[in-house]
CSV table of C-alpha atoms and ligand atoms in Angstrom, one decimal:
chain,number,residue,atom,x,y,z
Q,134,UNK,CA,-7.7,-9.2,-16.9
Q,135,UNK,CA,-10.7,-7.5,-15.6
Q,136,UNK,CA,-9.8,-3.8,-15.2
Q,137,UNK,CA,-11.0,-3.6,-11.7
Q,138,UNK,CA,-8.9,-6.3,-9.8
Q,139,UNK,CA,-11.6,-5.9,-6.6
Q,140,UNK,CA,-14.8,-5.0,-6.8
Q,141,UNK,CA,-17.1,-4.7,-3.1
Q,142,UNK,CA,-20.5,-4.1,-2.9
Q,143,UNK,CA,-22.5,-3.6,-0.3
Q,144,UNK,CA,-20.1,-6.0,2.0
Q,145,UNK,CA,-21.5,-6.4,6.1
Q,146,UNK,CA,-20.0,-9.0,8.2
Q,147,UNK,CA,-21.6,-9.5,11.4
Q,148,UNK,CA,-19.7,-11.2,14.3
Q,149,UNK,CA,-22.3,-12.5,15.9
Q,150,UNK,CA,-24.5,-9.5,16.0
Q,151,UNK,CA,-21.5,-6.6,16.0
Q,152,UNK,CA,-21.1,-5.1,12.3
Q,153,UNK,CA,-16.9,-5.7,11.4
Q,154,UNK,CA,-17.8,-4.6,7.5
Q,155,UNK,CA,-20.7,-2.3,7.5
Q,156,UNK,CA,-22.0,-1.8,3.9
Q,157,UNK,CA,-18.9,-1.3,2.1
Q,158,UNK,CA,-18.6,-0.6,-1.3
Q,159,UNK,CA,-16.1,0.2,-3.3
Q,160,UNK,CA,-13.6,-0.7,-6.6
Q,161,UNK,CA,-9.9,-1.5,-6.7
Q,162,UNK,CA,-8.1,-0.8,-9.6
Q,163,UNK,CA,-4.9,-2.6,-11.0
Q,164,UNK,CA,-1.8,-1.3,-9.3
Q,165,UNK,CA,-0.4,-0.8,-5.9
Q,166,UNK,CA,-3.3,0.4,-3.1
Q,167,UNK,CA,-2.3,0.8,0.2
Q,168,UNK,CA,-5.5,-0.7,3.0
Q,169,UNK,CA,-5.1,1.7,6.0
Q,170,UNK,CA,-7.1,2.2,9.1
Q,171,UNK,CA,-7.0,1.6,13.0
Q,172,UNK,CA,-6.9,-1.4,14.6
Q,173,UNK,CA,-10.3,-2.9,15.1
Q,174,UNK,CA,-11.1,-1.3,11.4
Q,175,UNK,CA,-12.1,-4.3,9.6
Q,176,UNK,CA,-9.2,-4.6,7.6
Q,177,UNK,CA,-8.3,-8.9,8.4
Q,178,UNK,CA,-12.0,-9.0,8.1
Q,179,UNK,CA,-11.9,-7.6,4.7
Q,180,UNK,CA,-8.9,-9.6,3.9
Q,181,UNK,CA,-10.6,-12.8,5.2
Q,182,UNK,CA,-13.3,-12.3,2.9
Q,183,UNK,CA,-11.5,-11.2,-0.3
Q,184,UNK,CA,-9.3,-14.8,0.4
Q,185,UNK,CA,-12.3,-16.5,0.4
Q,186,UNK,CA,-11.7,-17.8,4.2
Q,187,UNK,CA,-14.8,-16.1,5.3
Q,188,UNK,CA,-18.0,-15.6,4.0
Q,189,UNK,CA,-19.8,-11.9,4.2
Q,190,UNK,CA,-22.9,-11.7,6.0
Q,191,UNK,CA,-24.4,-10.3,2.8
Q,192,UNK,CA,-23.0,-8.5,-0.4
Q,193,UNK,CA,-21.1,-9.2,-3.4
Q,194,UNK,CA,-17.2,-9.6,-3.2
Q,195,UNK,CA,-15.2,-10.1,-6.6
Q,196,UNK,CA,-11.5,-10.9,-7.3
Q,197,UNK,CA,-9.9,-10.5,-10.7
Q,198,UNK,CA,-13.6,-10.9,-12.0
Q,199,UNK,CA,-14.0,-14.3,-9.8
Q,200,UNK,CA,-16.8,-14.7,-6.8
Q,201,UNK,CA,-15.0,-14.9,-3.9
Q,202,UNK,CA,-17.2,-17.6,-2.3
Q,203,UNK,CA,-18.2,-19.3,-5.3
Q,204,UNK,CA,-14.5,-19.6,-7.0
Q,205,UNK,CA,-12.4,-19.3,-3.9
Q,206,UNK,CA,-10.2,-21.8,-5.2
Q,207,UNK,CA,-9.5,-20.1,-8.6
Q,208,UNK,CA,-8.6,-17.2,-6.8
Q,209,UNK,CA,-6.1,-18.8,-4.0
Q,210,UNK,CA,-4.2,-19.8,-7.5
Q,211,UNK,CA,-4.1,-16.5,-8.4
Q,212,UNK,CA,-3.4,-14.4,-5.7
Q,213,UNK,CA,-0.7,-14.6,-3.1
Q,214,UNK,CA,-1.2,-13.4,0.3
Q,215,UNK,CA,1.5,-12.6,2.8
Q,216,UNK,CA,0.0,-12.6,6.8
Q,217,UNK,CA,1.2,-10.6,9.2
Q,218,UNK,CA,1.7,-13.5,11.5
Q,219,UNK,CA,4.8,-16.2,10.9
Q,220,UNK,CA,3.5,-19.5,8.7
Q,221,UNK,CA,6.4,-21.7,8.4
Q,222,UNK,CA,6.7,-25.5,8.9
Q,223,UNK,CA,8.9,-25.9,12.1
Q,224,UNK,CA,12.6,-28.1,11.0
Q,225,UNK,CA,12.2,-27.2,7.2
Q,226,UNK,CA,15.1,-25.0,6.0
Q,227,UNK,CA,13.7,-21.8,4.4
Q,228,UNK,CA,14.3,-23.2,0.8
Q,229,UNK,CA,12.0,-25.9,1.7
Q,230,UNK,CA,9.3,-23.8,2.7
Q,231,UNK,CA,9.2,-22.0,0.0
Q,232,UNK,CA,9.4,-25.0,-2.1
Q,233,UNK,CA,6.3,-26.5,-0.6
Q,234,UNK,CA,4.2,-22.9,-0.5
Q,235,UNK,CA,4.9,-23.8,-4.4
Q,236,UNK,CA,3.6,-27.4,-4.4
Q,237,UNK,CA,0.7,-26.3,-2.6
Q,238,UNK,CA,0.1,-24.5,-5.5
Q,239,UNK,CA,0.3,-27.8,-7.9
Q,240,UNK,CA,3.8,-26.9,-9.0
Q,241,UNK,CA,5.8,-30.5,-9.8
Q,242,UNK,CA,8.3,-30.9,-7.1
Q,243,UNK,CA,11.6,-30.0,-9.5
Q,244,UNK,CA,10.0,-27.0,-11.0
Q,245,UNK,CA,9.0,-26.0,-7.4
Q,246,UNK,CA,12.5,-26.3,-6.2
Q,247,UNK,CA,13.7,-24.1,-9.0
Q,248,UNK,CA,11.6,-21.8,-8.7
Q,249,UNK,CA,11.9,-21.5,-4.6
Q,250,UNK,CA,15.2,-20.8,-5.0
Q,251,UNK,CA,15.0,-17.6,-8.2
Q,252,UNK,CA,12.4,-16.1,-5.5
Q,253,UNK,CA,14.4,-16.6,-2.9
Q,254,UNK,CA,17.0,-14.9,-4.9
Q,255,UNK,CA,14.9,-11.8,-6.0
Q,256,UNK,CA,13.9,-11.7,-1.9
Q,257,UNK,CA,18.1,-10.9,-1.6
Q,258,UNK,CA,18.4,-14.6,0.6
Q,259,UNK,CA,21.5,-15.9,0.5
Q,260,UNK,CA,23.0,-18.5,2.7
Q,261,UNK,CA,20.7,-18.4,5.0
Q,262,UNK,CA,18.0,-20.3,3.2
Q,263,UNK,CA,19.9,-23.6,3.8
Q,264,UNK,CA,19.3,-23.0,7.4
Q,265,UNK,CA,16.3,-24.0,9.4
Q,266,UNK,CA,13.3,-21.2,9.9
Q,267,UNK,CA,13.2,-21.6,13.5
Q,268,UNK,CA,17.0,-19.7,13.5
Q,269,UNK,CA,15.8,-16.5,11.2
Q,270,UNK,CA,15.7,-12.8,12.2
Q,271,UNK,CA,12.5,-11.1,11.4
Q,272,UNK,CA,14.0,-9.7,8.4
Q,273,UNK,CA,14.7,-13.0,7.2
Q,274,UNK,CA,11.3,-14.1,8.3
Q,275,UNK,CA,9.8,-11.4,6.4
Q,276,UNK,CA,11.8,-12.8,3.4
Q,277,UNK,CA,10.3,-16.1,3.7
Q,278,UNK,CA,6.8,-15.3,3.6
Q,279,UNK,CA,7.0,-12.7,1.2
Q,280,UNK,CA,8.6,-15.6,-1.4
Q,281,UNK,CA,6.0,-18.1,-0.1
Q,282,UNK,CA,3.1,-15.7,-1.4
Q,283,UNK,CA,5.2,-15.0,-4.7
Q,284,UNK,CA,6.4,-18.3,-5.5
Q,285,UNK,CA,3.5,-19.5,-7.8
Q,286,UNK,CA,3.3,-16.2,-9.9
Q,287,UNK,CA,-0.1,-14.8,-8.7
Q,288,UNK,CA,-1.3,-12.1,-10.1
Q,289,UNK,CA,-2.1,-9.9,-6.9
Q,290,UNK,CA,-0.4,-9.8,-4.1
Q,291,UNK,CA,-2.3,-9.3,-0.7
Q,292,UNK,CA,0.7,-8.2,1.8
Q,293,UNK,CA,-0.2,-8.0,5.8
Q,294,UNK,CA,2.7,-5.5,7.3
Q,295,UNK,CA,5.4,-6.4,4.7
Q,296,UNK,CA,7.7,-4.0,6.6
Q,297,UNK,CA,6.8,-4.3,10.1
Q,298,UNK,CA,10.0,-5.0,12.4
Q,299,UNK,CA,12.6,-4.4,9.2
Q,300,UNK,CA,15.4,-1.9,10.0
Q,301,UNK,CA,15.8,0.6,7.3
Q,302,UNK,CA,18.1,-0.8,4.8
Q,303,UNK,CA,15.8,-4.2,4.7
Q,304,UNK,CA,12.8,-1.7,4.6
Q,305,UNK,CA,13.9,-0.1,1.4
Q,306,UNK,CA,15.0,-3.2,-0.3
Q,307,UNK,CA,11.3,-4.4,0.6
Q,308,UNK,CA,9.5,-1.3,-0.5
Q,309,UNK,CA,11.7,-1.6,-4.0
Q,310,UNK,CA,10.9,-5.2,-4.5
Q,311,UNK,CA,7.3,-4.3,-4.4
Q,312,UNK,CA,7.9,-1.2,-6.8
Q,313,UNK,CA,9.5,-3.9,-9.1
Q,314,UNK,CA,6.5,-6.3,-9.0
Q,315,UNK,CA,4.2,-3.7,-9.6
Q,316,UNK,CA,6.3,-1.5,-12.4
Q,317,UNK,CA,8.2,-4.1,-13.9
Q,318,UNK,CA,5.9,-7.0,-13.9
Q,319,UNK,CA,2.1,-5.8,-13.9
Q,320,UNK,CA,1.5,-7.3,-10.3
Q,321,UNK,CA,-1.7,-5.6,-8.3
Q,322,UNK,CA,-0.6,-5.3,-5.0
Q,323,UNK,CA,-2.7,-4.5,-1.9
Q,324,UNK,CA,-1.1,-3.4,1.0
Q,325,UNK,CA,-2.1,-3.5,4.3
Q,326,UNK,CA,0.1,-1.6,6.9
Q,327,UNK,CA,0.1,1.0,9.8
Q,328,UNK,CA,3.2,2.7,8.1
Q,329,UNK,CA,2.2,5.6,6.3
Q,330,UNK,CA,5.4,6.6,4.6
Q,331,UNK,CA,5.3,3.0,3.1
Q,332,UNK,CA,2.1,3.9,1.3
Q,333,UNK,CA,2.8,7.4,0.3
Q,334,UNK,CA,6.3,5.7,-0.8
Q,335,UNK,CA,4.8,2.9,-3.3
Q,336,UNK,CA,0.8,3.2,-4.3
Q,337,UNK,CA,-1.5,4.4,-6.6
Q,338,UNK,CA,-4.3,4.2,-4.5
Q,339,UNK,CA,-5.3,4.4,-1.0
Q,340,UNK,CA,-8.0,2.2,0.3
Q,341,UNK,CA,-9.1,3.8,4.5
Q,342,UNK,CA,-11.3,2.0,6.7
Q,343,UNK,CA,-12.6,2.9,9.9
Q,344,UNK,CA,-15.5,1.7,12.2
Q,345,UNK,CA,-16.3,-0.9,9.8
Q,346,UNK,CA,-17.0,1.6,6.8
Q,347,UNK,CA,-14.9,2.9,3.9
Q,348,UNK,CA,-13.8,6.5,4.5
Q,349,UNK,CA,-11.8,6.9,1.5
Q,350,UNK,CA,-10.8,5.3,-2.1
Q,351,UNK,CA,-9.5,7.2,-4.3
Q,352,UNK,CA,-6.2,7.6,-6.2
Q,353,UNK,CA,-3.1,9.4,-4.4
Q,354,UNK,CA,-2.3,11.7,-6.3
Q,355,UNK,CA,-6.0,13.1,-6.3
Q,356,UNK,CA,-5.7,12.8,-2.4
Q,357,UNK,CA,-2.6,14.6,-2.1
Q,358,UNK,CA,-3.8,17.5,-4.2
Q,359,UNK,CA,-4.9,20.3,-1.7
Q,360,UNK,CA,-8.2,22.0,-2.4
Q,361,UNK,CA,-6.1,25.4,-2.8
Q,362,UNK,CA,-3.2,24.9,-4.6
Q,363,UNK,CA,0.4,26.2,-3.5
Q,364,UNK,CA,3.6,26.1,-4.7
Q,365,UNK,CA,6.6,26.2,-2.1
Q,366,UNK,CA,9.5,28.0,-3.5
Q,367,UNK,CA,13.1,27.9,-1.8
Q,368,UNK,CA,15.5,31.0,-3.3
Q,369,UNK,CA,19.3,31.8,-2.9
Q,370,UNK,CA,19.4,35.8,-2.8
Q,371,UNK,CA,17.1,38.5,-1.9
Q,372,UNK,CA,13.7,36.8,-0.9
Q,373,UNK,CA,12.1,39.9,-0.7
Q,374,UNK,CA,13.0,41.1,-4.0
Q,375,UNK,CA,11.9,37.9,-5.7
Q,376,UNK,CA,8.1,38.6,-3.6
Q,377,UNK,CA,8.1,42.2,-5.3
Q,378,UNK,CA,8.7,40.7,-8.7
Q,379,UNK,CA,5.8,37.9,-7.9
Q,380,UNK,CA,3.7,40.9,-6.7
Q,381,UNK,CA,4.2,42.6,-9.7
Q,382,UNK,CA,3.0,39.7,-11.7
Q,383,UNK,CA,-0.3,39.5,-9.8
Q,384,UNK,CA,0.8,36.4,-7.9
Q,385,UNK,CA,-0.4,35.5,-4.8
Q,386,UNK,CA,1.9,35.4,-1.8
Q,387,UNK,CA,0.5,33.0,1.0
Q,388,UNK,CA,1.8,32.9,4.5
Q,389,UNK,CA,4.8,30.0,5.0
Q,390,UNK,CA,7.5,29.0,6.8
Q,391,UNK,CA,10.6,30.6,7.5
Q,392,UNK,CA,12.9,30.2,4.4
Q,393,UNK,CA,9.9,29.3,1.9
Q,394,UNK,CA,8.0,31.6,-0.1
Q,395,UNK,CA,4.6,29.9,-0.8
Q,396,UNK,CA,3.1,31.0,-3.6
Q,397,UNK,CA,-0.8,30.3,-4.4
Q,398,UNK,CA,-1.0,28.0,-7.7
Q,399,UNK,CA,0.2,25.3,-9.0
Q,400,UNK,CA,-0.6,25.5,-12.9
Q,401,UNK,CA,2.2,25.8,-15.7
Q,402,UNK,CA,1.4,29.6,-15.7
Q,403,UNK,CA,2.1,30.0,-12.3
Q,404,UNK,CA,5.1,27.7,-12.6
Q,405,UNK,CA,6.1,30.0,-15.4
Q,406,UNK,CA,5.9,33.3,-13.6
Q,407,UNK,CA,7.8,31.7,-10.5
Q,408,UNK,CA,11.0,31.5,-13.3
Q,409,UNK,CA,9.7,35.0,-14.6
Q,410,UNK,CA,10.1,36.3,-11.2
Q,411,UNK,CA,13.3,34.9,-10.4
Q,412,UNK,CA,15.3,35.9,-13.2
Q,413,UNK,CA,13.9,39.6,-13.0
Q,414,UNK,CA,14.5,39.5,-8.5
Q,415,UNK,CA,17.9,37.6,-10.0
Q,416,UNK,CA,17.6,35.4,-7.3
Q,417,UNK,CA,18.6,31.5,-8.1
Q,418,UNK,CA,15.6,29.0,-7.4
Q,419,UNK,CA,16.8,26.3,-4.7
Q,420,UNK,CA,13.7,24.4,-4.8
Q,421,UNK,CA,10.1,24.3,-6.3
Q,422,UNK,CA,7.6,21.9,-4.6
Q,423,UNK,CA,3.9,21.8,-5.3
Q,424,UNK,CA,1.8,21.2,-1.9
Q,425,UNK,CA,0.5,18.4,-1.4
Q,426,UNK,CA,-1.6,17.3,1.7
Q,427,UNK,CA,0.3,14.9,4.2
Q,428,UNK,CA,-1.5,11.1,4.0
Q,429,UNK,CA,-1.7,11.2,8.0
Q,430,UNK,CA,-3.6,14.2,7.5
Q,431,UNK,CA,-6.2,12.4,5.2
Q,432,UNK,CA,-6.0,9.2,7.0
Q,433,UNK,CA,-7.0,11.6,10.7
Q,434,UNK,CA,-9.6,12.5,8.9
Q,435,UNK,CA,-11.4,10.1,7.2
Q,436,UNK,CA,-11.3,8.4,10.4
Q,437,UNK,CA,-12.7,10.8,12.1
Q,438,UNK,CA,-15.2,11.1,9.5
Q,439,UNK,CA,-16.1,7.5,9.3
Q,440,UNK,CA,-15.9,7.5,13.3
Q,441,UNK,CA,-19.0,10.1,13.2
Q,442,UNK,CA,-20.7,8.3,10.5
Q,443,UNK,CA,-21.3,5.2,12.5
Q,444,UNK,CA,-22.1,6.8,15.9
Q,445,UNK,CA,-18.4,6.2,17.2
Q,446,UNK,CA,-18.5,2.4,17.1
Q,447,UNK,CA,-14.7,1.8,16.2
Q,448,UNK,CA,-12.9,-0.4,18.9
Q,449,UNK,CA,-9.6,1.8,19.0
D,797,ADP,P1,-8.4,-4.9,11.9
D,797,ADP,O1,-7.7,-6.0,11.1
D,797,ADP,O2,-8.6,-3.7,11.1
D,797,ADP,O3,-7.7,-4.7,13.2
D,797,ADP,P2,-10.5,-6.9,12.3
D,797,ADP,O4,-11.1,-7.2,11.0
D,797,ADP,O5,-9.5,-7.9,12.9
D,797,ADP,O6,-9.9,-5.4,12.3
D,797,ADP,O7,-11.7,-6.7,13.4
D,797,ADP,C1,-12.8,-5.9,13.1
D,797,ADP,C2,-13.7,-5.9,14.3
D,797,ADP,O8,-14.3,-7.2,14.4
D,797,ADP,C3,-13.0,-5.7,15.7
D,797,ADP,O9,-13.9,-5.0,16.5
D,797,ADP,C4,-12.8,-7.1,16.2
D,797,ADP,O10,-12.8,-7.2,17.6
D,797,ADP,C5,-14.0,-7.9,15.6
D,797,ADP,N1,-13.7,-9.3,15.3
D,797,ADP,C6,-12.8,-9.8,14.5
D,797,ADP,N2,-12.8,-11.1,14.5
D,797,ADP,C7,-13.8,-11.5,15.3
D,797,ADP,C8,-14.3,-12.8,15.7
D,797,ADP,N3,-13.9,-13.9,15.2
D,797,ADP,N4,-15.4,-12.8,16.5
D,797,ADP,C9,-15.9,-11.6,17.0
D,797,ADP,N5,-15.5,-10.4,16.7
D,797,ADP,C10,-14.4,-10.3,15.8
């Protein structure tokens, strides 16, 4: 396996004359990366093009290693893609749909039964898949499509919204089925949603576009970090005396809020001292959080950046 699973460079697609894709360029490593940006950001457009449905105005698109226009069909076999709009065959019982989503993919009609029916298992659908998709809630809906992508084993999954309308048990269960595909079975999983905590929750990367343009790409954890590193400390006892005893260290005491003593660091040594100065302020540590920027934070503001950088041309 290639060890980029998506590789972009230099993608425009022009509608007409209007720029949707505007030289992007950028890698996508193995694992779970969340696709974010406004509406009118490019992002079905990207999808489109990476599914090999349409063809970039210019620039070179790959997918596991394959051309997306050139080997479109080796990559349909390989990747499963879950729209944000219903697809279901009207009359056919959810079993059924899932079943033929799986001969679609070549799979002989037994072997496609059987294994229609161990997805829809893993997707938690009982019962109801004997009944017929027109009758299904949208968590149930959201089921089904989420098998149909999975059924023939792809090696990345492309999911539109795979939590939009779910209430917050059916959320959850969805968010841990995709930490179990990722974790526990090597999928790549790109994830395109407007929920933020969903990305923050599950990915490795985060993929932002806006106005056409890629803002941002880069792993989370690197994003979260803040360029001034701060450790928020919680105490039971004398807050006051355990500041003295940082101050006494040479630590750094940063403005917080109420109830948090924010202390400027993050490394082992300043970890260390925290403990240090606890034990001599004997004050018991509640809680000990690194900072970490807030994703909406960096998603406001690499689309404001990207905004500026093409003159303002987003849609939304
Ligand atoms: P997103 O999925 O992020 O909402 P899209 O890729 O759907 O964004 O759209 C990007 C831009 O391209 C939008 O301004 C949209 O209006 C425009 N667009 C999308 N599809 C077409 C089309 N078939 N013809 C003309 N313009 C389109």
């Amino acid at each position: 396996m290639p060890n980029q699973i998506i590789e972009l460079e230099a993608v425009t697609k022009s509608y007409q004359r209007f720029p949707a894709l505007h030289d992007v360029t950028t890698t996508i490593p193995a694992g779970v990366t969340g696709l974010l940006g406004p509406n009118g950001a490019g992002k079905s457009t990207l999808i489109k093009i990476l599914l090999g449905l349409l063809k970039a105005t210019s620039g070179r698109a790959t997918v596991l290693g394959l051309d997306v226009w050139r080997d479109s069909m080796s990559i349909r076999q390989q990747v499963g893609y879950m729209p944000e709009d219903d697809c279901y065959l009207p009359t056919l019982s959810g079993v059924e749909c899932v079943q033929f989503a799986a001969r679609l993919n070549c799979l002989p009609p037994l072997e496609a039964l059987r294994r229609a029916h161990e997805i829809l298992d893993f997707c938690g659908a009982g019962q109801e898949r004997y009944r017929t998709v027109e009758t299904y809630s949208t968590g149930m809906r959201q089921k089904l499509k989420f098998a149909q992508s999975l059924v023939h084993d792809p090696q990345l999954l492309i999911l539109d919204e795979p939590t939009a309308g779910l209430d917050p048990d059916e959320r959850e269960a969805m968010l841990n089925r995709i930490g179990v595909l990722a974790r526990g079975h090597g999928k790549s999983i790109l994830i395109c949603t407007h929920i933020l905590p969903d990305v923050q929750r599950v990915s490795d990367q985060v993929v932002i576009l806006a106005a056409g343009r890629i803002s941002v790409s880069r792993s989370l954890a690197e994003l979260s970090r803040p360029l001034t590193p701060s450790t928020h400390v919680r105490v039971i006892g004398s807050a006051e005396r355990f500041r003295d005893a940082l101050s006494s260290r040479g630590m750094r005491i940063e403005p917080g809020p109420p109830g948090t003593v924010v202390v400027g660091g993050d490394s082992p040594e300043c970890l260390q001292a925290i403990w240090q100065a606890a034990a001599e302020g004997d004050v018991m540590v509640r809680s000990l959080t690194p900072a970490r920027n807030s994703l909406e934070t960096i998603f406001l503001q690499a689309v404001e950046d990207a905004t500026r950088a093409g003159g303002g041309d987003a849609d939304s």
